[in-house]
PDB file of C-alpha atoms in Angstrom:
ATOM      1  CA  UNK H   1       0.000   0.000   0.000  1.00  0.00           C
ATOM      2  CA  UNK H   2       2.603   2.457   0.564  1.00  0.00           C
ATOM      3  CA  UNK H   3       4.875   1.210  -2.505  1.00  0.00           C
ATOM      4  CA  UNK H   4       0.986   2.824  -4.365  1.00  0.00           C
ATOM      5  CA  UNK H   5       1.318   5.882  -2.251  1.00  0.00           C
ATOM      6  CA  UNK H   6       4.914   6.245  -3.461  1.00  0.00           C
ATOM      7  CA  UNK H   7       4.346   5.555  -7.124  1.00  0.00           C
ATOM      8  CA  UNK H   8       1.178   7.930  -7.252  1.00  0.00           C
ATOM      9  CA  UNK H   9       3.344  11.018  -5.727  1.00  0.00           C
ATOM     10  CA  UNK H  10       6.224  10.060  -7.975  1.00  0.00           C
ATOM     11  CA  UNK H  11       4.063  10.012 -10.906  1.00  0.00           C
ATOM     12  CA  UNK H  12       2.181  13.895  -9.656  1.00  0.00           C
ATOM     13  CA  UNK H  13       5.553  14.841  -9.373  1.00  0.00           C
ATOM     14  CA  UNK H  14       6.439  13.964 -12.925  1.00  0.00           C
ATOM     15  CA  UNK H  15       3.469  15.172 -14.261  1.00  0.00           C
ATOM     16  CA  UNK H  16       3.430  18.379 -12.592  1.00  0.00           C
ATOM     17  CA  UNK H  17       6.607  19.195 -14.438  1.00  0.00           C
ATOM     18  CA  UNK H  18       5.562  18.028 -17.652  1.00  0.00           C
ATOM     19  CA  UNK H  19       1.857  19.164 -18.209  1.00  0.00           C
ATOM     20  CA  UNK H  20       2.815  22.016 -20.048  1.00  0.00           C
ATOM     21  CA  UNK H  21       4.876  20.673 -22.923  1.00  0.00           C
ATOM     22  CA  UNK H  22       4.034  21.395 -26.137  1.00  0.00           C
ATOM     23  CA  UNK H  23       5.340  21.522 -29.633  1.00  0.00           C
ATOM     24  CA  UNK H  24       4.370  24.283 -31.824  1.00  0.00           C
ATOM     25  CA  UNK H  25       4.123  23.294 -35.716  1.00  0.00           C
ATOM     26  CA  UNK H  26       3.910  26.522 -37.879  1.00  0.00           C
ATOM     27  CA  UNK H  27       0.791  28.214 -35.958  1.00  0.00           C
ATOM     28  CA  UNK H  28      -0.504  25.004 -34.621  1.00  0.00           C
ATOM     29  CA  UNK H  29       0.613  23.813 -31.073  1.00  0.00           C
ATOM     30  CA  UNK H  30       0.066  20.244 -29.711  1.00  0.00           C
ATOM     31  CA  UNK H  31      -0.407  20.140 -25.899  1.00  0.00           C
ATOM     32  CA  UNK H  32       1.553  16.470 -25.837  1.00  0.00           C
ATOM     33  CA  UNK H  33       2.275  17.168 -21.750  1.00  0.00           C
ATOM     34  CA  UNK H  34      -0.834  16.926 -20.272  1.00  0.00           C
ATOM     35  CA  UNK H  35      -2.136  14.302 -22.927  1.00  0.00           C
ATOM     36  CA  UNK H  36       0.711  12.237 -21.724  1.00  0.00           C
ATOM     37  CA  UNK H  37       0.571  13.389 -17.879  1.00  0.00           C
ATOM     38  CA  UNK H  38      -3.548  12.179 -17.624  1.00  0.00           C
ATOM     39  CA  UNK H  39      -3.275   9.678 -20.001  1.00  0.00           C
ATOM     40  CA  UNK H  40      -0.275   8.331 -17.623  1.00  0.00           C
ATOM     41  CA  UNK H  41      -1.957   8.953 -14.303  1.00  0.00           C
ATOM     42  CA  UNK H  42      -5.254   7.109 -16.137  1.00  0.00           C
ATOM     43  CA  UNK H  43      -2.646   3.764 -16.683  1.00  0.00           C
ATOM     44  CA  UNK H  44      -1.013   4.174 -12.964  1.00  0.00           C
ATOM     45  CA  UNK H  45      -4.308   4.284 -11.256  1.00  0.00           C
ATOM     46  CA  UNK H  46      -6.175   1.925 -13.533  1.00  0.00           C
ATOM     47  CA  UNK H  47      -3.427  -0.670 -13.360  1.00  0.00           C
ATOM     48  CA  UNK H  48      -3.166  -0.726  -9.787  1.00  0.00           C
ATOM     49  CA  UNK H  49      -6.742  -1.541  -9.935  1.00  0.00           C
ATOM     50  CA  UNK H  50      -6.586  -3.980 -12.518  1.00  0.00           C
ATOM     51  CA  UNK H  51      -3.052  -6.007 -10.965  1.00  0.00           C
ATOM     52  CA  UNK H  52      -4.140  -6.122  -7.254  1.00  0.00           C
ATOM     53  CA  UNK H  53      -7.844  -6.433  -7.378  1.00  0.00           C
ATOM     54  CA  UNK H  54      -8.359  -4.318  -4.616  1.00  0.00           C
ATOM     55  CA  UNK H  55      -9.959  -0.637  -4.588  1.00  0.00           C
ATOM     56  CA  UNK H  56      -8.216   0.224  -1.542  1.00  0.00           C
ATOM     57  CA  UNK H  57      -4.671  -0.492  -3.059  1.00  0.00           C
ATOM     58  CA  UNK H  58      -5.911   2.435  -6.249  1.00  0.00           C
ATOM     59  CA  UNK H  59      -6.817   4.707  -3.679  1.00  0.00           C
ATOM     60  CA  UNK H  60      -3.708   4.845  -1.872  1.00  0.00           C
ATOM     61  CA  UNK H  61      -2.041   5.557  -5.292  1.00  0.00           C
ATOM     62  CA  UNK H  62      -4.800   8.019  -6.126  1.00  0.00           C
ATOM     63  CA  UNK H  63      -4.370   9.703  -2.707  1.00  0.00           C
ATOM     64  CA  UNK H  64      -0.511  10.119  -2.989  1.00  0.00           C
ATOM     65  CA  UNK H  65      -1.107  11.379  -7.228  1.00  0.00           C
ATOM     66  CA  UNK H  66      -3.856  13.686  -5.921  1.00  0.00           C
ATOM     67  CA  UNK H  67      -2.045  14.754  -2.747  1.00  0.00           C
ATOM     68  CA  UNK H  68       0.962  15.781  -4.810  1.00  0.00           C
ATOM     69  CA  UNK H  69      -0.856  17.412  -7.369  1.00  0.00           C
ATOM     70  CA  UNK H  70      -2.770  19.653  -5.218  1.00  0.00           C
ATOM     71  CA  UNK H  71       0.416  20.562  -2.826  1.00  0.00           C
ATOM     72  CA  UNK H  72       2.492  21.618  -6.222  1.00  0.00           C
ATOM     73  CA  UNK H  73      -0.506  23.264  -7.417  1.00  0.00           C
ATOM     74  CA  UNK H  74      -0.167  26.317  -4.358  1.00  0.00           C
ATOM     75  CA  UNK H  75       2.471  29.427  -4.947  1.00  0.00           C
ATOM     76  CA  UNK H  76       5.854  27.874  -3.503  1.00  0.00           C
ATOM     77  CA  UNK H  77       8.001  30.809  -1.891  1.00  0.00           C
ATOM     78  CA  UNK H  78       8.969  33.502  -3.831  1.00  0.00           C
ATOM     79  CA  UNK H  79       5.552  33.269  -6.003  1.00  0.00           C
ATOM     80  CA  UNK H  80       6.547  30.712  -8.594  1.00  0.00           C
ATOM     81  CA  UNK H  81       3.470  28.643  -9.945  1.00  0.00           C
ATOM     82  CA  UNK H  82       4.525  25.189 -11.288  1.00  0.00           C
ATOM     83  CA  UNK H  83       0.246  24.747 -12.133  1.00  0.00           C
ATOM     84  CA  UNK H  84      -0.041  27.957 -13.894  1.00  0.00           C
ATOM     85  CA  UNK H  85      -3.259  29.645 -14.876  1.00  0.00           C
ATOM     86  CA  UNK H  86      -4.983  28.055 -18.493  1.00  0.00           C
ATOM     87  CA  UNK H  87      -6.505  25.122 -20.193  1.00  0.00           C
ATOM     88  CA  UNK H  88      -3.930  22.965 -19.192  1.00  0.00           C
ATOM     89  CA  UNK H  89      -3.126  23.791 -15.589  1.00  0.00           C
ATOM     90  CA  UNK H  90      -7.144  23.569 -15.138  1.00  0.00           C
ATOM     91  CA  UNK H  91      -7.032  20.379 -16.789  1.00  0.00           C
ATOM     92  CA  UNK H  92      -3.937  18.756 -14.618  1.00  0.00           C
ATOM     93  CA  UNK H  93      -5.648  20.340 -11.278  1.00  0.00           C
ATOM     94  CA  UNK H  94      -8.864  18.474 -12.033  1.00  0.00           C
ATOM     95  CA  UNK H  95      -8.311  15.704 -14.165  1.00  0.00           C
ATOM     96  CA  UNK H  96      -6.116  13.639 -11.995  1.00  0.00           C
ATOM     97  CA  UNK H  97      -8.896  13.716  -9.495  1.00  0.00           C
ATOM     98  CA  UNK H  98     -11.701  12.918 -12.051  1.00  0.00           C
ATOM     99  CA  UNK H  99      -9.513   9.937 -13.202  1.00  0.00           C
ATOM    100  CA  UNK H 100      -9.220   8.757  -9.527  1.00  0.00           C
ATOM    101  CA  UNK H 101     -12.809   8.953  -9.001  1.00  0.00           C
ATOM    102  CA  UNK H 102     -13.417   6.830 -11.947  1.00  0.00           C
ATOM    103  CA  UNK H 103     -11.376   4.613 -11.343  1.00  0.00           C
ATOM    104  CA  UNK H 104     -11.888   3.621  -7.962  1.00  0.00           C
ATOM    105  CA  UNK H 105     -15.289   4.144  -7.706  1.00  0.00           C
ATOM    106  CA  UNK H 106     -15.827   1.772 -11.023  1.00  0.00           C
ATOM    107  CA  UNK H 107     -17.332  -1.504 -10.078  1.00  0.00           C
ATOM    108  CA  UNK H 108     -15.723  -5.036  -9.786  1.00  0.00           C
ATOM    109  CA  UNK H 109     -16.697  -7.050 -12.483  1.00  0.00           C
ATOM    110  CA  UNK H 110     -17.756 -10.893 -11.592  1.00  0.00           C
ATOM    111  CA  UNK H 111     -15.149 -13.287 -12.245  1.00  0.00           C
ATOM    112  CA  UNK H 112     -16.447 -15.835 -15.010  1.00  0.00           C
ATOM    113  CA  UNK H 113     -17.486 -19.331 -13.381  1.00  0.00           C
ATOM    114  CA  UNK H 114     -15.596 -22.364 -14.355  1.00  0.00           C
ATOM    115  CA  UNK H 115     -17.153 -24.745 -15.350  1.00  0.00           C
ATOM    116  CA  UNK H 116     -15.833 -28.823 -15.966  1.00  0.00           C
ATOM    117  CA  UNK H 117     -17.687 -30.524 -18.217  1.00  0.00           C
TER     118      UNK H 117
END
């Protein structure tokens, strides 16, 4: 449980630095950090789920992912803002949550019967 904790602050870590990214093509830019960042916290979340069965075990992970998140989202000293104002810092301050919610709140599906013929 706390090896989940770990890997979901490790992962808002990561994806607070990298939400912003983008490549600009002519007059076009492509937002590829937080496509990657909540398609990435979507995978860590959803694969703990999926691997250990347990809902418990996806919130832990969702707790430390969120936790992070929301501390790195308040002015550090000296005023810098590493979830700045926008489309994307609105989407990486909410959609990490939204994901969690999904995720842990989606239902266990019944294991299919065996049966021996």
């Amino acid at each position: 449980m706390a090896g989940a904790v770990l890997a979901g602050a490790a992962y808002g870590l990561l994806g607070t630095l990298g939400h912003r990214l983008a490549w600009t093509v002519g007059t076009v830019t492509i937002p590829w950090g937080i496509v990657l960042a909540l398609a990435g916290a979507a995978a860590l979340l959803a694969g703990l789920r999926l691997v250990t069965h347990d809902r418990w075990v996806a919130f832990a992970g969702a707790f430390g992912l969120v936790g992070v998140v929301s501390l790195l989202s308040l002015p550090q000293a000296g005023g810098t803002v590493l979830v700045s104002e926008g489309i994307a810092g609105l989407a990486w301050a909410v959609g990490p949550t939204l994901v969690a919610v999904l995720v842990v709140a989606w239902p266990t599906l019944p294991q299919p019967r065996r049966t021996d013929a």
